[in-house]
Tab-separated table of C-alpha atoms in Angstrom:
chain	number	residue	atom	x	y	z
W	289	MET	CA	95.767	91.241	118.495
W	290	LYS	CA	95.308	94.504	119.413
W	291	LYS	CA	98.030	97.070	117.633
W	292	ASN	CA	97.912	98.568	114.884
W	293	THR	CA	101.402	96.620	114.003
W	294	THR	CA	102.637	95.369	110.552
W	295	ARG	CA	102.147	91.866	112.111
W	296	ASN	CA	98.567	92.325	111.764
W	297	MET	CA	98.161	94.013	107.890
W	298	ILE	CA	100.287	91.045	107.321
W	299	PHE	CA	97.581	88.714	108.580
W	300	CYS	CA	94.899	90.428	107.520
W	301	ALA	CA	95.680	90.384	103.756
W	302	LEU	CA	96.836	86.267	104.419
W	303	PHE	CA	93.125	85.708	105.668
W	304	THR	CA	91.892	87.922	102.059
W	305	ALA	CA	94.320	85.856	100.350
W	306	LEU	CA	92.516	82.629	102.019
W	307	ILE	CA	89.261	83.968	101.243
W	308	VAL	CA	90.087	84.235	97.603
W	309	VAL	CA	91.599	81.045	97.306
W	310	GLY	CA	88.645	79.288	99.090
W	311	THR	CA	86.511	81.132	96.673
W	312	PHE	CA	87.744	78.852	93.910
W	313	ILE	CA	87.654	75.947	95.691
W	314	LYS	CA	84.181	74.932	95.050
W	315	ILE	CA	81.408	72.720	94.509
W	316	PRO	CA	78.465	73.489	92.085
W	317	ILE	CA	75.291	73.442	93.412
W	318	PRO	CA	72.140	75.198	92.222
W	319	VAL	CA	71.927	79.035	92.811
W	320	VAL	CA	74.743	79.505	95.150
W	321	PRO	CA	77.111	77.590	95.385
W	322	PHE	CA	79.459	75.783	98.067
W	323	THR	CA	83.102	77.379	98.042
W	324	LEU	CA	85.746	77.640	101.221
W	325	GLN	CA	85.144	81.097	101.481
W	326	PHE	CA	82.566	80.824	104.930
W	327	LEU	CA	85.676	78.918	106.361
W	328	PHE	CA	88.441	81.455	106.205
W	329	THR	CA	86.188	84.189	107.043
W	330	MET	CA	84.975	82.374	110.356
W	331	LEU	CA	88.857	81.682	111.025
W	332	ALA	CA	89.794	85.462	110.268
W	333	GLY	CA	87.469	86.049	113.230
W	334	LEU	CA	88.553	83.884	115.430
W	335	LEU	CA	92.227	84.117	114.877
W	336	LEU	CA	92.683	87.747	113.860
W	337	GLY	CA	89.109	89.376	116.240
W	338	GLY	CA	86.470	90.670	115.556
W	339	LYS	CA	88.007	93.865	113.876
W	340	LEU	CA	90.942	93.166	112.006
W	341	GLY	CA	88.984	89.935	111.194
W	342	ALA	CA	86.008	92.132	109.661
W	343	ILE	CA	88.860	94.226	107.746
W	344	SER	CA	90.061	90.877	105.999
W	345	VAL	CA	86.957	89.996	104.698
W	346	ALA	CA	85.800	93.815	103.472
W	347	CYS	CA	88.973	93.943	101.724
W	348	TYR	CA	88.285	90.899	99.597
W	349	THR	CA	84.910	92.496	99.491
W	350	VAL	CA	86.470	95.772	98.630
W	351	LEU	CA	88.945	93.627	96.036
W	352	GLY	CA	86.099	91.955	94.540
W	353	LEU	CA	84.031	94.840	94.232
W	354	ILE	CA	86.623	96.994	92.302
W	355	GLY	CA	86.880	94.464	89.344
W	356	VAL	CA	89.455	91.684	90.741
W	357	PRO	CA	87.324	88.281	89.684
W	358	VAL	CA	87.625	87.018	93.671
W	359	PHE	CA	83.805	86.441	94.050
W	360	ALA	CA	82.439	83.085	92.958
W	361	GLU	CA	81.354	84.388	89.468
W	362	GLY	CA	83.605	86.649	88.527
W	363	GLY	CA	84.034	90.606	90.129
W	364	GLY	CA	83.225	94.171	90.147
W	365	ILE	CA	80.650	96.864	91.175
W	366	TRP	CA	77.858	95.586	88.850
W	367	TYR	CA	78.225	92.177	91.821
W	368	ILE	CA	75.717	93.881	94.498
W	369	PHE	CA	72.983	93.635	91.922
W	370	LYS	CA	73.626	89.420	92.400
W	371	PRO	CA	71.499	87.638	94.567
W	372	SER	CA	74.729	86.079	96.604
W	373	PHE	CA	76.089	88.861	96.817
W	374	GLY	CA	73.835	89.240	100.956
W	375	TYR	CA	76.818	86.111	101.866
W	376	ILE	CA	79.270	88.225	101.196
W	377	ILE	CA	77.965	91.221	103.045
W	378	GLY	CA	77.211	88.539	105.762
W	379	PHE	CA	80.684	87.209	106.151
W	380	ILE	CA	82.001	90.239	107.552
W	381	VAL	CA	79.204	90.769	109.722
W	382	ALA	CA	79.718	87.178	111.270
W	383	SER	CA	83.514	87.331	110.525
W	384	TYR	CA	83.185	90.313	113.484
W	385	VAL	CA	80.316	88.694	115.371
W	386	THR	CA	82.310	85.649	115.551
W	387	GLY	CA	86.057	86.709	116.745
W	388	LYS	CA	84.099	89.356	118.832
W	389	MET	CA	82.479	86.146	120.489
W	390	PHE	CA	85.283	84.479	120.562
W	391	GLU	CA	87.366	86.817	122.397
W	392	SER	CA	85.059	87.468	125.167
W	393	ARG	CA	86.293	84.472	126.953
W	394	ASP	CA	89.624	84.097	127.938
W	395	GLU	CA	90.164	79.772	127.214
W	396	PRO	CA	87.601	79.641	124.881
W	397	THR	CA	85.993	75.976	124.966
W	398	LEU	CA	85.446	73.500	121.863
W	399	GLY	CA	81.783	74.035	122.910
W	400	TRP	CA	81.878	78.301	122.394
W	401	ILE	CA	83.761	78.478	119.679
W	402	LEU	CA	81.307	76.492	118.500
W	403	ILE	CA	78.118	78.456	119.058
W	404	SER	CA	80.170	81.601	118.142
W	405	ASN	CA	80.604	79.705	114.661
W	406	PHE	CA	76.903	79.462	114.554
W	407	ALA	CA	76.003	82.795	115.849
W	408	GLY	CA	77.883	83.253	112.492
W	409	LEU	CA	76.928	80.838	110.216
W	410	ALA	CA	73.259	82.086	111.238
W	411	ILE	CA	74.066	85.591	110.068
W	412	VAL	CA	75.515	84.778	106.576
W	413	TYR	CA	72.592	82.601	105.933
W	414	GLY	CA	70.163	85.533	107.263
W	415	MET	CA	71.486	88.493	105.335
W	416	GLY	CA	72.234	86.485	102.714
W	417	MET	CA	68.889	84.835	102.265
W	418	VAL	CA	67.401	88.188	102.760
W	419	TYR	CA	69.191	90.521	100.030
W	420	TYR	CA	68.203	87.093	97.888
W	421	TYR	CA	64.747	88.208	98.144
W	422	ILE	CA	65.343	91.552	98.271
W	423	ILE	CA	67.566	91.522	94.978
W	424	GLY	CA	65.618	88.734	92.920
W	425	ASN	CA	62.146	89.880	93.552
W	426	TYR	CA	62.679	94.191	93.388
W	427	VAL	CA	65.250	94.579	91.791
W	428	ILE	CA	66.506	92.577	89.235
W	429	ASN	CA	63.068	90.984	88.053
W	430	ALA	CA	64.047	87.183	88.809
W	431	PRO	CA	60.988	86.282	91.271
W	432	ILE	CA	61.591	83.541	93.797
W	433	GLY	CA	59.235	82.313	96.913
W	434	ILE	CA	60.110	81.922	100.231
W	435	TRP	CA	60.403	77.884	100.052
W	436	PRO	CA	62.130	77.523	96.618
W	437	LEU	CA	64.215	80.589	98.632
W	438	PHE	CA	64.913	78.475	101.336
W	439	LEU	CA	65.253	75.419	99.651
W	440	TYR	CA	68.366	76.754	97.400
W	441	CYS	CA	69.702	78.938	99.460
W	442	PHE	CA	69.776	76.953	102.816
W	443	LEU	CA	68.730	73.513	103.066
W	444	LEU	CA	71.479	72.236	100.242
W	445	ALA	CA	74.260	74.651	101.032
W	446	VAL	CA	73.836	74.578	104.670
W	447	PRO	CA	75.103	71.271	105.488
W	448	GLY	CA	78.314	71.783	103.904
W	449	ASP	CA	78.796	75.184	105.992
W	450	ILE	CA	78.030	73.014	109.388
W	451	CYS	CA	81.223	71.199	108.822
W	452	LEU	CA	82.935	73.981	108.355
W	453	CYS	CA	82.141	74.866	111.633
W	454	PHE	CA	83.484	72.105	113.182
W	455	VAL	CA	86.723	72.107	111.517
W	456	ALA	CA	87.089	76.004	111.861
W	457	ALA	CA	86.690	75.330	115.711
W	458	VAL	CA	89.394	72.771	116.037
W	459	LEU	CA	91.902	74.890	113.909
W	460	ALA	CA	91.117	77.945	115.762
W	461	LYS	CA	91.329	75.791	119.285
W	462	ARG	CA	94.898	74.338	117.923
W	463	ILE	CA	96.089	77.303	116.257
W	464	LYS	CA	95.336	80.797	118.544
W	465	PRO	CA	97.623	79.535	120.708
W	466	LEU	CA	100.513	79.246	118.835
W	467	LEU	CA	99.629	83.077	117.300
W	468	LYS	CA	99.332	84.165	121.234
W	469	ARG	CA	103.260	82.392	121.554
W	470	SER	CA	104.484	84.448	118.535
W	471	GLU	CA	103.146	87.498	119.350
W	472	VAL	CA	105.084	87.623	122.522
W	473	ALA	CA	108.523	86.587	120.563
């Protein structure tokens, strides 16, 4: 998906919508709720490519920041002061990196797709946890220590997202050839 076409805009909009839907499919856990956002942000990068995947996630982010309640806990510009906003920023970067890694191989293996997804996972959690720590401790005066941050923002949340890495890899491996075939048609 290289050209700026109507088809690419439709796919970007579709993935923006899927991310919104994934936001509302959630399992409540303390601090950072588990949602399917991660699955759809990774699929956006894998299936649309790094640039278009990141654009679709950025569109989702802009929708939330202008006030459309698409984030896990609402929307609005004030959301940048929520400690969990770092994960949303991470989704954009991770979708780009995952897509670029996927695109770097002509015929990516399932193993390479998993490596790409785990790179995205590391980006999301790295950015999310750093942002959470900075906002909590220095901006909104809701201090959190390193151990509670690691426990609530990583250990409790990452097992589900590791499973989603596998789901995204299998789905991308099956769907990407179909998208390539439809490009030619």
